[in-house]
The first five atom37 places (N, CA, C, CB, O) and aatype in JSON, in Angstrom:
{
  "aatype": [9, 10, 7, 2, 18, 9, 0, 9, 9, 18, 12, 10, 6, 1, 0, 19, 18, 0, 5, 6, 0, 2, 15, 19, 18, 13, 16, 0, 14, 13, 15, 7, 19, 19, 0, 8, 5, 9, 15, 8, 6, 8, 10, 16, 14, 9, 11, 9, 3, 5, 13, 10, 2, 0, 18, 11, 18, 13, 9, 9, 3, 15, 9, 15, 7, 15, 15, 16, 15, 6, 16, 13, 11, 2, 2, 9, 13, 1, 0, 15, 10, 10, 2, 5, 6, 11, 10, 4, 4, 7, 10, 15, 9, 13, 19, 2, 13, 10, 6, 13, 10, 11, 16, 11, 19, 3, 9, 14, 13, 17, 11, 7, 14, 19, 14, 0, 2, 7, 19, 9, 15, 9, 6, 6, 4, 16],
  "atom_mask": [
    [1, 1, 1, 1, 1],
    [1, 1, 1, 1, 1],
    [1, 1, 1, 0, 1],
    [1, 1, 1, 1, 1],
    [1, 1, 1, 1, 1],
    [1, 1, 1, 1, 1],
    [1, 1, 1, 1, 1],
    [1, 1, 1, 1, 1],
    [1, 1, 1, 1, 1],
    [1, 1, 1, 1, 1],
    [1, 1, 1, 1, 1],
    [1, 1, 1, 1, 1],
    [1, 1, 1, 1, 1],
    [1, 1, 1, 1, 1],
    [1, 1, 1, 1, 1],
    [1, 1, 1, 1, 1],
    [1, 1, 1, 1, 1],
    [1, 1, 1, 1, 1],
    [1, 1, 1, 1, 1],
    [1, 1, 1, 1, 1],
    [1, 1, 1, 1, 1],
    [1, 1, 1, 1, 1],
    [1, 1, 1, 1, 1],
    [1, 1, 1, 1, 1],
    [1, 1, 1, 1, 1],
    [1, 1, 1, 1, 1],
    [1, 1, 1, 1, 1],
    [1, 1, 1, 1, 1],
    [1, 1, 1, 1, 1],
    [1, 1, 1, 1, 1],
    [1, 1, 1, 1, 1],
    [1, 1, 1, 0, 1],
    [1, 1, 1, 1, 1],
    [1, 1, 1, 1, 1],
    [1, 1, 1, 1, 1],
    [1, 1, 1, 1, 1],
    [1, 1, 1, 1, 1],
    [1, 1, 1, 1, 1],
    [1, 1, 1, 1, 1],
    [1, 1, 1, 1, 1],
    [1, 1, 1, 1, 1],
    [1, 1, 1, 1, 1],
    [1, 1, 1, 1, 1],
    [1, 1, 1, 1, 1],
    [1, 1, 1, 1, 1],
    [1, 1, 1, 1, 1],
    [1, 1, 1, 1, 1],
    [1, 1, 1, 1, 1],
    [1, 1, 1, 1, 1],
    [1, 1, 1, 1, 1],
    [1, 1, 1, 1, 1],
    [1, 1, 1, 1, 1],
    [1, 1, 1, 1, 1],
    [1, 1, 1, 1, 1],
    [1, 1, 1, 1, 1],
    [1, 1, 1, 1, 1],
    [1, 1, 1, 1, 1],
    [1, 1, 1, 1, 1],
    [1, 1, 1, 1, 1],
    [1, 1, 1, 1, 1],
    [1, 1, 1, 1, 1],
    [1, 1, 1, 1, 1],
    [1, 1, 1, 1, 1],
    [1, 1, 1, 1, 1],
    [1, 1, 1, 0, 1],
    [1, 1, 1, 1, 1],
    [1, 1, 1, 1, 1],
    [1, 1, 1, 1, 1],
    [1, 1, 1, 1, 1],
    [1, 1, 1, 1, 1],
    [1, 1, 1, 1, 1],
    [1, 1, 1, 1, 1],
    [1, 1, 1, 1, 1],
    [1, 1, 1, 1, 1],
    [1, 1, 1, 1, 1],
    [1, 1, 1, 1, 1],
    [1, 1, 1, 1, 1],
    [1, 1, 1, 1, 1],
    [1, 1, 1, 1, 1],
    [1, 1, 1, 1, 1],
    [1, 1, 1, 1, 1],
    [1, 1, 1, 1, 1],
    [1, 1, 1, 1, 1],
    [1, 1, 1, 1, 1],
    [1, 1, 1, 1, 1],
    [1, 1, 1, 1, 1],
    [1, 1, 1, 1, 1],
    [1, 1, 1, 1, 1],
    [1, 1, 1, 1, 1],
    [1, 1, 1, 0, 1],
    [1, 1, 1, 1, 1],
    [1, 1, 1, 1, 1],
    [1, 1, 1, 1, 1],
    [1, 1, 1, 1, 1],
    [1, 1, 1, 1, 1],
    [1, 1, 1, 1, 1],
    [1, 1, 1, 1, 1],
    [1, 1, 1, 1, 1],
    [1, 1, 1, 1, 1],
    [1, 1, 1, 1, 1],
    [1, 1, 1, 1, 1],
    [1, 1, 1, 1, 1],
    [1, 1, 1, 1, 1],
    [1, 1, 1, 1, 1],
    [1, 1, 1, 1, 1],
    [1, 1, 1, 1, 1],
    [1, 1, 1, 1, 1],
    [1, 1, 1, 1, 1],
    [1, 1, 1, 1, 1],
    [1, 1, 1, 1, 1],
    [1, 1, 1, 1, 1],
    [1, 1, 1, 0, 1],
    [1, 1, 1, 1, 1],
    [1, 1, 1, 1, 1],
    [1, 1, 1, 1, 1],
    [1, 1, 1, 1, 1],
    [1, 1, 1, 1, 1],
    [1, 1, 1, 0, 1],
    [1, 1, 1, 1, 1],
    [1, 1, 1, 1, 1],
    [1, 1, 1, 1, 1],
    [1, 1, 1, 1, 1],
    [1, 1, 1, 1, 1],
    [1, 1, 1, 1, 1],
    [1, 1, 1, 1, 1],
    [1, 1, 1, 1, 1]
  ],
  "atom_positions": [
    [[0.69, -1.09, 0.21], [-0.15, -0.07, 0.09], [1.14, 1.37, 0.25], [-1.52, -0.27, 1.4], [0.93, 2.38, -0.42]],
    [[1.86, 1.35, 0.78], [3.03, 2.11, 1.18], [3.52, 2.75, -0.72], [4.43, 0.79, 2.22], [3.7, 3.67, -1.51]],
    [[3.48, 1.49, -0.47], [4.44, 1.8, -2.71], [3.59, 2.64, -3.56], [0.0, 0.0, 0.0], [4.06, 3.47, -4.34]],
    [[1.96, 2.33, -3.35], [0.67, 3.32, -4.62], [0.75, 4.12, -3.79], [-1.19, 2.89, -5.15], [-0.37, 4.54, -4.1]],
    [[1.1, 4.93, -2.76], [1.02, 6.31, -2.12], [2.02, 6.66, -2.68], [1.02, 6.56, -0.64], [2.05, 7.83, -3.07]],
    [[3.01, 5.95, -2.87], [4.2, 7.07, -3.39], [4.36, 7.08, -5.32], [6.05, 6.39, -2.54], [5.0, 7.82, -6.07]],
    [[3.55, 6.04, -5.55], [3.26, 5.94, -6.69], [2.9, 6.77, -7.06], [2.72, 5.26, -6.97], [3.44, 7.54, -7.85]],
    [[1.37, 6.85, -6.36], [-0.1, 8.16, -6.56], [1.21, 9.66, -6.31], [-2.01, 8.03, -4.53], [1.13, 10.52, -7.19]],
    [[1.96, 9.84, -5.53], [2.43, 11.07, -4.69], [3.38, 12.11, -5.95], [3.6, 10.4, -3.13], [3.56, 13.32, -5.97]],
    [[3.8, 11.13, -6.81], [4.95, 11.51, -7.81], [4.22, 11.62, -9.61], [6.32, 10.04, -7.64], [4.52, 12.23, -10.64]],
    [[3.1, 10.57, -9.15], [2.64, 11.05, -10.49], [1.12, 12.14, -10.48], [2.35, 9.55, -11.4], [0.5, 12.47, -11.49]],
    [[0.84, 12.46, -9.33], [0.07, 13.94, -8.59], [1.44, 14.97, -9.56], [0.17, 14.06, -5.99], [1.53, 15.45, -10.69]],
    [[2.42, 14.91, -8.21], [3.44, 15.98, -8.47], [3.74, 15.88, -10.79], [5.34, 15.3, -7.13], [3.54, 16.96, -11.36]],
    [[4.07, 14.84, -11.57], [4.64, 15.27, -12.29], [2.64, 16.27, -12.59], [5.7, 14.05, -13.37], [2.79, 17.49, -12.47]],
    [[1.79, 16.05, -12.77], [1.26, 16.37, -13.33], [1.15, 18.02, -12.99], [0.42, 15.52, -13.34], [0.92, 18.9, -13.81]],
    [[1.32, 18.15, -11.95], [1.08, 19.81, -10.88], [2.74, 20.46, -11.86], [1.41, 19.51, -8.04], [2.76, 21.56, -12.41]],
    [[3.8, 19.59, -11.86], [4.77, 20.42, -12.57], [4.56, 20.27, -13.94], [6.15, 20.12, -12.24], [5.31, 21.03, -14.55]],
    [[3.48, 19.25, -15.06], [3.65, 19.63, -16.4], [2.63, 20.9, -16.11], [3.25, 18.39, -17.67], [2.88, 21.92, -16.75]],
    [[1.42, 20.91, -15.13], [0.42, 22.77, -15.72], [1.37, 24.03, -15.11], [-1.75, 23.12, -14.64], [1.11, 25.2, -15.37]],
    [[2.46, 23.62, -14.28], [3.67, 24.98, -13.94], [3.91, 25.42, -15.03], [5.18, 24.7, -13.28], [3.66, 26.57, -15.38]],
    [[4.45, 24.53, -15.72], [5.58, 24.32, -16.71], [4.67, 25.7, -17.96], [5.75, 22.11, -17.4], [5.07, 26.81, -18.3]],
    [[3.42, 24.96, -18.31], [2.77, 25.38, -18.78], [2.57, 27.08, -18.91], [2.08, 24.68, -18.37], [2.8, 27.8, -19.88]],
    [[1.95, 27.51, -17.31], [2.05, 28.38, -17.04], [3.39, 29.2, -16.08], [1.02, 28.28, -16.78], [3.16, 30.06, -15.23]],
    [[4.69, 28.74, -16.43], [5.57, 30.04, -16.12], [5.52, 30.37, -17.94], [7.54, 29.67, -15.17], [5.23, 31.42, -18.51]],
    [[5.73, 29.66, -18.25], [5.95, 29.23, -20.25], [4.64, 30.82, -20.33], [4.92, 26.59, -21.22], [4.89, 31.88, -20.91]],
    [[3.64, 30.57, -19.74], [2.97, 31.67, -20.22], [2.57, 32.38, -19.66], [2.25, 31.59, -20.77], [1.5, 32.82, -20.08]],
    [[3.07, 32.93, -18.48], [3.17, 34.2, -17.67], [4.69, 34.64, -17.56], [2.53, 33.97, -16.16], [4.79, 35.64, -16.84]],
    [[5.64, 34.29, -17.95], [7.03, 35.29, -18.28], [7.25, 35.92, -19.0], [8.0, 34.99, -18.44], [8.2, 36.6, -18.61]],
    [[6.77, 36.35, -20.58], [6.84, 37.88, -20.93], [6.21, 38.6, -19.84], [6.1, 38.28, -22.31], [7.03, 39.4, -19.37]],
    [[4.54, 38.67, -18.94], [4.74, 39.04, -18.74], [5.31, 39.73, -17.15], [4.27, 38.98, -19.45], [4.98, 40.83, -16.71]],
    [[6.68, 38.29, -16.15], [7.21, 39.61, -16.0], [8.52, 39.7, -16.27], [7.01, 40.12, -14.79], [9.37, 39.5, -15.4]],
    [[8.83, 40.02, -17.63], [9.51, 40.17, -18.47], [10.83, 39.82, -18.62], [0.0, 0.0, 0.0], [11.92, 40.38, -18.73]],
    [[10.15, 38.09, -18.59], [11.5, 37.37, -19.35], [11.21, 36.52, -20.36], [12.38, 36.5, -18.45], [10.4, 35.61, -20.22]],
    [[11.91, 36.78, -21.57], [11.76, 36.04, -23.05], [12.08, 34.68, -22.95], [12.72, 36.63, -24.21], [13.21, 34.37, -22.55]],
    [[11.36, 33.92, -23.21], [11.1, 33.24, -23.44], [11.18, 32.39, -25.0], [10.42, 33.57, -22.88], [10.24, 32.21, -25.78]],
    [[12.22, 32.06, -25.1], [12.56, 32.09, -27.03], [13.61, 31.66, -26.84], [12.67, 33.58, -28.13], [14.64, 31.91, -26.21]],
    [[12.85, 30.33, -28.05], [13.98, 29.44, -28.24], [15.83, 30.09, -28.56], [13.39, 28.57, -29.56], [16.11, 31.14, -29.13]],
    [[16.73, 29.17, -28.04], [17.5, 30.18, -28.38], [18.45, 30.0, -30.03], [18.44, 30.3, -27.03], [18.85, 28.85, -30.18]],
    [[18.62, 30.46, -30.6], [19.08, 30.36, -31.25], [19.72, 31.35, -32.34], [18.56, 29.7, -31.33], [19.01, 31.85, -33.22]],
    [[21.24, 31.65, -32.22], [22.13, 32.69, -32.63], [21.49, 33.6, -34.11], [23.66, 31.87, -32.94], [21.53, 34.82, -34.27]],
    [[20.75, 32.25, -35.35], [20.31, 33.05, -36.05], [19.47, 34.29, -36.28], [20.12, 32.56, -36.39], [19.52, 35.39, -36.84]],
    [[18.5, 33.33, -35.36], [17.03, 33.84, -35.23], [16.93, 35.12, -34.25], [16.06, 32.61, -34.63], [16.27, 36.1, -34.6]],
    [[17.52, 35.1, -33.17], [17.85, 35.85, -32.3], [18.94, 37.14, -31.62], [17.81, 35.16, -31.95], [19.9, 37.08, -30.85]],
    [[18.21, 38.4, -32.38], [18.76, 39.08, -32.29], [18.77, 40.1, -31.35], [18.75, 39.21, -33.08], [17.72, 40.12, -30.71]],
    [[19.49, 40.88, -31.05], [19.25, 42.05, -29.83], [18.19, 42.64, -30.52], [20.57, 43.25, -29.4], [17.41, 42.88, -29.6]],
    [[17.57, 43.1, -31.69], [16.74, 44.23, -32.07], [15.34, 43.2, -32.44], [17.5, 45.29, -33.52], [14.26, 43.66, -32.81]],
    [[15.6, 41.77, -32.25], [14.5, 40.69, -32.82], [14.23, 40.91, -30.88], [15.16, 38.63, -33.89], [13.11, 40.61, -30.48]],
    [[15.22, 41.38, -29.88], [14.61, 40.7, -28.84], [14.12, 42.36, -27.87], [15.93, 39.38, -28.0], [13.39, 42.45, -26.89]],
    [[14.85, 43.5, -28.63], [14.22, 44.42, -28.19], [12.37, 44.79, -28.38], [15.07, 45.3, -28.7], [11.66, 45.24, -27.49]],
    [[11.84, 44.37, -30.03], [11.14, 44.66, -30.39], [9.85, 43.69, -29.65], [11.53, 44.78, -31.61], [8.65, 43.97, -29.67]],
    [[10.67, 42.15, -28.82], [9.8, 41.71, -28.06], [9.37, 41.9, -27.32], [9.8, 41.17, -27.81], [8.18, 41.58, -27.29]],
    [[9.9, 42.48, -26.26], [9.95, 43.46, -25.16], [9.44, 44.8, -25.37], [11.23, 43.61, -24.75], [9.93, 45.46, -24.45]],
    [[8.9, 45.38, -25.9], [8.72, 46.67, -26.92], [6.69, 46.28, -27.39], [10.3, 46.47, -28.82], [5.69, 46.97, -27.58]],
    [[6.84, 45.54, -27.38], [5.69, 44.73, -27.46], [4.57, 44.32, -26.92], [5.92, 44.08, -27.53], [3.37, 44.25, -27.2]],
    [[5.54, 43.99, -25.77], [5.5, 43.3, -23.62], [5.24, 44.59, -22.88], [7.51, 42.51, -22.67], [4.5, 44.51, -21.9]],
    [[5.82, 45.94, -23.25], [6.26, 46.33, -22.25], [4.81, 46.73, -21.11], [7.26, 47.46, -22.72], [4.76, 46.67, -19.88]],
    [[3.97, 47.06, -21.91], [2.99, 47.24, -21.51], [1.71, 46.74, -20.68], [2.93, 47.45, -22.15], [0.64, 47.1, -20.19]],
    [[2.66, 45.54, -20.88], [2.17, 43.93, -20.15], [2.56, 43.9, -19.23], [2.53, 42.61, -20.61], [1.72, 43.84, -18.34]],
    [[4.12, 43.92, -18.77], [4.7, 43.86, -17.09], [4.71, 44.34, -16.33], [5.52, 43.81, -16.7], [4.99, 45.45, -15.87]],
    [[4.28, 43.25, -16.04], [3.54, 43.46, -13.93], [4.66, 44.21, -13.25], [3.35, 41.49, -12.63], [4.7, 45.21, -12.53]],
    [[5.76, 43.23, -13.84], [6.54, 43.84, -12.63], [7.32, 45.41, -12.87], [7.75, 42.69, -12.25], [8.36, 45.79, -12.34]],
    [[6.36, 46.22, -13.91], [6.73, 47.57, -13.92], [5.98, 48.13, -13.84], [7.28, 48.04, -14.67], [5.8, 48.91, -14.78]],
    [[4.74, 48.18, -12.4], [4.33, 49.07, -13.04], [4.03, 49.96, -11.35], [3.05, 48.58, -14.26], [4.25, 49.5, -10.23]],
    [[3.62, 50.94, -11.61], [4.28, 51.96, -10.47], [3.5, 53.16, -9.92], [5.55, 52.62, -11.04], [2.84, 54.07, -10.43]],
    [[3.67, 52.98, -9.28], [2.78, 55.01, -9.19], [1.97, 55.07, -8.24], [0.0, 0.0, 0.0], [2.3, 54.27, -7.37]],
    [[0.85, 55.76, -7.94], [0.6, 56.81, -6.97], [-1.15, 55.67, -7.04], [0.8, 59.02, -7.63], [-1.99, 55.54, -6.15]],
    [[-1.13, 55.32, -7.86], [-2.56, 54.48, -8.78], [-2.67, 52.93, -7.48], [-1.84, 53.68, -11.25], [-3.59, 52.65, -6.71]],
    [[-1.82, 52.5, -7.62], [-2.11, 51.68, -6.76], [-2.04, 51.05, -5.76], [-2.16, 51.36, -6.95], [-0.93, 50.51, -5.83]],
    [[-2.52, 50.75, -4.85], [-1.88, 50.23, -3.74], [-0.46, 49.91, -3.31], [-2.35, 49.34, -3.65], [0.43, 50.05, -4.16]],
    [[-0.13, 49.47, -1.97], [0.23, 49.13, -1.0], [0.14, 47.33, -1.44], [-0.63, 49.87, 0.19], [0.85, 46.56, -2.09]],
    [[-1.17, 47.2, -0.68], [-0.61, 45.43, -0.99], [-1.37, 45.08, -2.21], [-1.07, 44.07, 0.4], [-1.7, 43.91, -2.36]],
    [[-1.81, 46.25, -3.36], [-1.63, 45.26, -5.02], [-0.62, 44.95, -5.41], [-1.99, 45.81, -6.29], [-0.54, 44.1, -6.3]],
    [[0.79, 45.72, -4.71], [2.13, 46.21, -4.78], [2.53, 45.02, -4.35], [2.61, 47.49, -4.02], [3.44, 44.5, -4.99]],
    [[2.03, 44.36, -3.28], [2.87, 43.98, -2.63], [2.76, 42.4, -3.42], [2.64, 44.27, -1.03], [3.68, 41.62, -3.65]],
    [[0.87, 42.19, -3.85], [0.96, 41.29, -3.98], [1.48, 40.58, -5.13], [0.18, 41.13, -3.66], [1.66, 39.37, -5.22]],
    [[1.71, 41.51, -6.04], [2.79, 41.82, -7.32], [4.21, 40.66, -7.09], [3.47, 43.84, -7.18], [4.43, 39.49, -7.4]],
    [[5.24, 42.18, -6.08], [6.06, 41.23, -5.98], [6.53, 39.92, -5.75], [6.32, 41.49, -5.69], [7.45, 39.24, -6.21]],
    [[5.19, 39.68, -4.49], [5.16, 37.81, -3.89], [4.64, 37.1, -5.76], [3.15, 37.35, -1.98], [5.25, 36.13, -6.19]],
    [[3.94, 37.5, -6.28], [3.68, 36.47, -7.05], [5.09, 36.28, -8.45], [2.01, 36.84, -7.6], [5.51, 35.41, -9.21]],
    [[5.35, 37.52, -8.15], [7.21, 37.56, -9.29], [7.7, 36.8, -8.35], [8.49, 39.33, -9.63], [7.57, 35.64, -8.74]],
    [[8.26, 36.84, -7.2], [8.84, 36.12, -6.45], [8.94, 34.51, -6.13], [8.54, 36.63, -5.7], [9.9, 33.85, -5.75]],
    [[7.28, 34.05, -6.51], [7.1, 33.23, -5.99], [7.39, 32.16, -7.91], [5.6, 33.45, -4.91], [7.69, 30.98, -8.13]],
    [[7.11, 33.31, -8.83], [7.18, 32.67, -10.38], [8.86, 32.84, -10.72], [6.04, 33.71, -11.71], [9.29, 32.25, -11.71]],
    [[9.6, 33.5, -10.03], [11.26, 32.74, -9.82], [11.79, 32.11, -9.57], [11.95, 32.82, -9.45], [12.8, 31.67, -10.11]],
    [[11.04, 31.7, -8.24], [11.35, 30.57, -7.62], [10.98, 28.78, -8.17], [10.72, 30.93, -6.41], [11.26, 27.68, -7.72]],
    [[10.22, 29.28, -9.37], [9.44, 27.92, -10.27], [10.24, 27.67, -10.98], [8.13, 28.01, -11.15], [10.62, 26.51, -11.14]],
    [[11.02, 29.29, -11.97], [12.45, 28.73, -13.18], [13.47, 29.02, -11.87], [12.93, 30.06, -15.16], [14.29, 29.76, -12.42]],
    [[13.69, 28.96, -11.17], [15.22, 28.69, -10.96], [15.25, 27.65, -10.28], [16.04, 29.7, -10.29], [15.88, 26.77, -10.87]],
    [[14.87, 27.35, -9.31], [14.6, 25.93, -8.62], [13.36, 24.84, -8.42], [14.84, 26.18, -7.49], [13.54, 23.85, -7.72]],
    [[12.22, 25.06, -9.03], [11.33, 24.33, -8.77], [10.56, 24.25, -7.06], [0.0, 0.0, 0.0], [10.89, 24.8, -6.01]],
    [[9.81, 23.63, -7.29], [8.97, 23.55, -5.84], [8.37, 22.33, -5.58], [7.79, 24.55, -5.73], [7.17, 22.09, -5.67]],
    [[9.28, 21.54, -5.25], [8.84, 19.52, -5.15], [7.97, 19.82, -4.37], [10.0, 18.06, -4.42], [7.96, 20.93, -3.84]],
    [[6.58, 18.4, -4.0], [6.14, 18.48, -3.57], [6.72, 16.9, -3.66], [5.18, 19.25, -3.65], [7.71, 17.21, -4.33]],
    [[6.82, 15.85, -3.53], [7.51, 15.07, -3.58], [9.03, 14.68, -3.06], [7.33, 15.08, -4.41], [9.4, 13.57, -2.69]],
    [[9.67, 15.69, -3.11], [10.97, 15.25, -1.99], [10.41, 15.87, -0.89], [12.7, 15.87, -2.27], [11.12, 15.47, 0.04]],
    [[9.43, 16.73, -0.34], [9.06, 17.0, 0.38], [8.18, 15.57, 1.74], [8.52, 18.0, -0.39], [8.2, 15.51, 2.97]],
    [[7.51, 14.64, 0.61], [6.92, 13.91, 0.85], [8.13, 12.78, 1.16], [5.91, 13.84, -0.07], [7.72, 11.89, 1.91]],
    [[9.16, 12.66, 0.85], [10.05, 11.88, 1.21], [10.57, 12.2, 2.26], [10.82, 11.71, 0.45], [10.67, 11.21, 2.98]],
    [[11.03, 13.31, 2.82], [11.38, 13.85, 3.75], [10.45, 13.49, 5.21], [11.43, 15.14, 3.28], [10.94, 13.22, 6.31]],
    [[9.29, 13.56, 4.95], [8.11, 13.43, 5.61], [7.61, 11.96, 5.85], [7.16, 14.18, 4.87], [6.83, 11.91, 6.8]],
    [[7.85, 10.69, 5.24], [7.96, 9.62, 4.49], [9.06, 9.15, 5.91], [8.5, 9.82, 2.64], [8.71, 8.63, 6.96]],
    [[10.65, 9.59, 5.43], [11.55, 9.25, 5.85], [11.9, 9.58, 8.08], [12.38, 9.96, 4.65], [12.7, 9.26, 8.97]],
    [[10.67, 10.38, 7.85], [10.7, 11.09, 9.74], [10.12, 9.57, 10.12], [9.2, 12.96, 10.39], [10.77, 8.69, 10.68]],
    [[8.83, 9.49, 9.72], [8.48, 8.21, 9.68], [8.58, 6.74, 9.98], [8.47, 8.21, 9.13], [7.99, 6.22, 10.92]],
    [[9.32, 6.13, 9.17], [9.85, 5.51, 8.57], [10.92, 4.65, 9.84], [10.34, 6.39, 7.42], [11.14, 3.49, 10.16]],
    [[11.35, 5.96, 10.24], [12.14, 5.91, 11.36], [11.46, 4.98, 13.06], [12.4, 7.6, 11.53], [12.15, 4.58, 14.0]],
    [[9.47, 4.88, 12.87], [9.04, 4.53, 14.09], [9.76, 3.33, 14.07], [7.55, 4.47, 14.35], [10.37, 2.9, 13.09]],
    [[9.62, 2.59, 15.61], [10.3, 1.26, 15.83], [8.66, 0.01, 14.52], [10.4, 0.89, 18.44], [8.41, -1.2, 14.52]],
    [[8.26, 0.78, 14.0], [6.62, -0.2, 14.06], [7.49, -0.56, 12.71], [4.43, 0.69, 13.99], [7.58, -1.77, 12.53]],
    [[8.14, 0.25, 11.73], [8.45, 0.1, 10.62], [9.9, -0.96, 10.25], [8.5, 1.45, 10.26], [10.33, -1.49, 9.22]],
    [[10.34, -0.93, 11.74], [11.35, -1.37, 11.56], [11.71, -3.08, 11.64], [11.94, -0.61, 12.35], [12.6, -3.73, 11.09]],
    [[10.51, -3.53, 12.64], [10.91, -5.18, 13.34], [11.2, -4.74, 14.24], [0.0, 0.0, 0.0], [11.35, -3.67, 14.83]],
    [[11.34, -6.5, 14.35], [12.82, -7.44, 15.32], [14.07, -7.76, 14.22], [12.2, -9.46, 16.05], [14.04, -8.15, 13.06]],
    [[14.98, -7.47, 14.95], [16.57, -7.95, 14.58], [16.61, -9.25, 13.74], [17.5, -8.28, 16.01], [16.58, -9.96, 14.74]],
    [[16.64, -9.77, 13.16], [16.87, -10.87, 12.04], [18.0, -12.21, 12.48], [17.54, -9.97, 10.63], [19.22, -12.06, 12.56]],
    [[17.19, -13.64, 12.74], [18.25, -14.23, 13.59], [19.4, -14.46, 12.84], [17.86, -15.46, 14.22], [20.27, -15.0, 13.52]],
    [[19.66, -14.28, 11.88], [21.11, -14.35, 10.75], [21.53, -12.87, 10.74], [20.75, -14.93, 8.84], [22.75, -12.85, 10.61]],
    [[21.27, -12.23, 10.79], [21.53, -10.91, 11.02], [21.01, -9.58, 10.02], [0.0, 0.0, 0.0], [21.02, -8.39, 10.33]],
    [[20.33, -10.58, 8.03], [20.61, -10.47, 6.93], [19.47, -9.87, 7.11], [20.99, -11.44, 6.05], [19.37, -8.65, 7.24]],
    [[18.05, -11.06, 7.13], [17.18, -11.19, 6.53], [15.83, -12.19, 7.18], [17.81, -11.52, 5.43], [15.72, -13.36, 6.8]],
    [[15.15, -11.76, 7.89], [13.97, -12.31, 8.58], [13.48, -13.72, 7.67], [12.7, -11.04, 8.66], [13.08, -13.27, 6.59]],
    [[13.39, -14.9, 7.67], [13.03, -16.22, 6.77], [11.42, -16.86, 7.76], [14.79, -17.67, 6.83], [11.37, -17.67, 8.69]],
    [[10.5, -16.21, 7.19], [9.51, -17.24, 7.9], [9.33, -18.37, 7.41], [8.27, -16.85, 8.03], [9.33, -18.61, 6.2]],
    [[9.1, -19.55, 8.71], [8.22, -19.96, 8.12], [6.88, -20.67, 7.55], [8.56, -19.98, 8.06], [6.03, -20.65, 8.44]],
    [[6.57, -21.05, 6.8], [5.41, -21.37, 6.48], [5.08, -22.7, 7.29], [5.32, -21.44, 5.0], [5.89, -23.62, 7.46]],
    [[3.71, -22.65, 7.79], [3.54, -24.27, 8.05], [2.61, -24.26, 7.83], [3.74, -25.04, 9.19], [1.95, -25.3, 7.87]]
  ]
}
């Protein structure tokens, strides 16, 4: 049963990662990140400038002024920080789950008695 739980959590995390990858890819221009396949022939500084000029009014990080409230600016900052965290190192549920599981497996219930031969427990069928 424990193996099934681990497999289910792993599959759920893969699905979440796929969704997050799409989210990061589609929201990157709004954070000022140029998400473009790097090709030295096609990607020139002029094209990057054209791309950024097309999106400059949509870049959320550049919103400032007296018309926006502090809570709105704070939310923009936190969302941008979360997006950068996803881009840099990712947020793994599975690793946290395995760390939690590791702490719970130290309970004597999971270990059982020490085998008689010191290697493996062999139960006799009667």
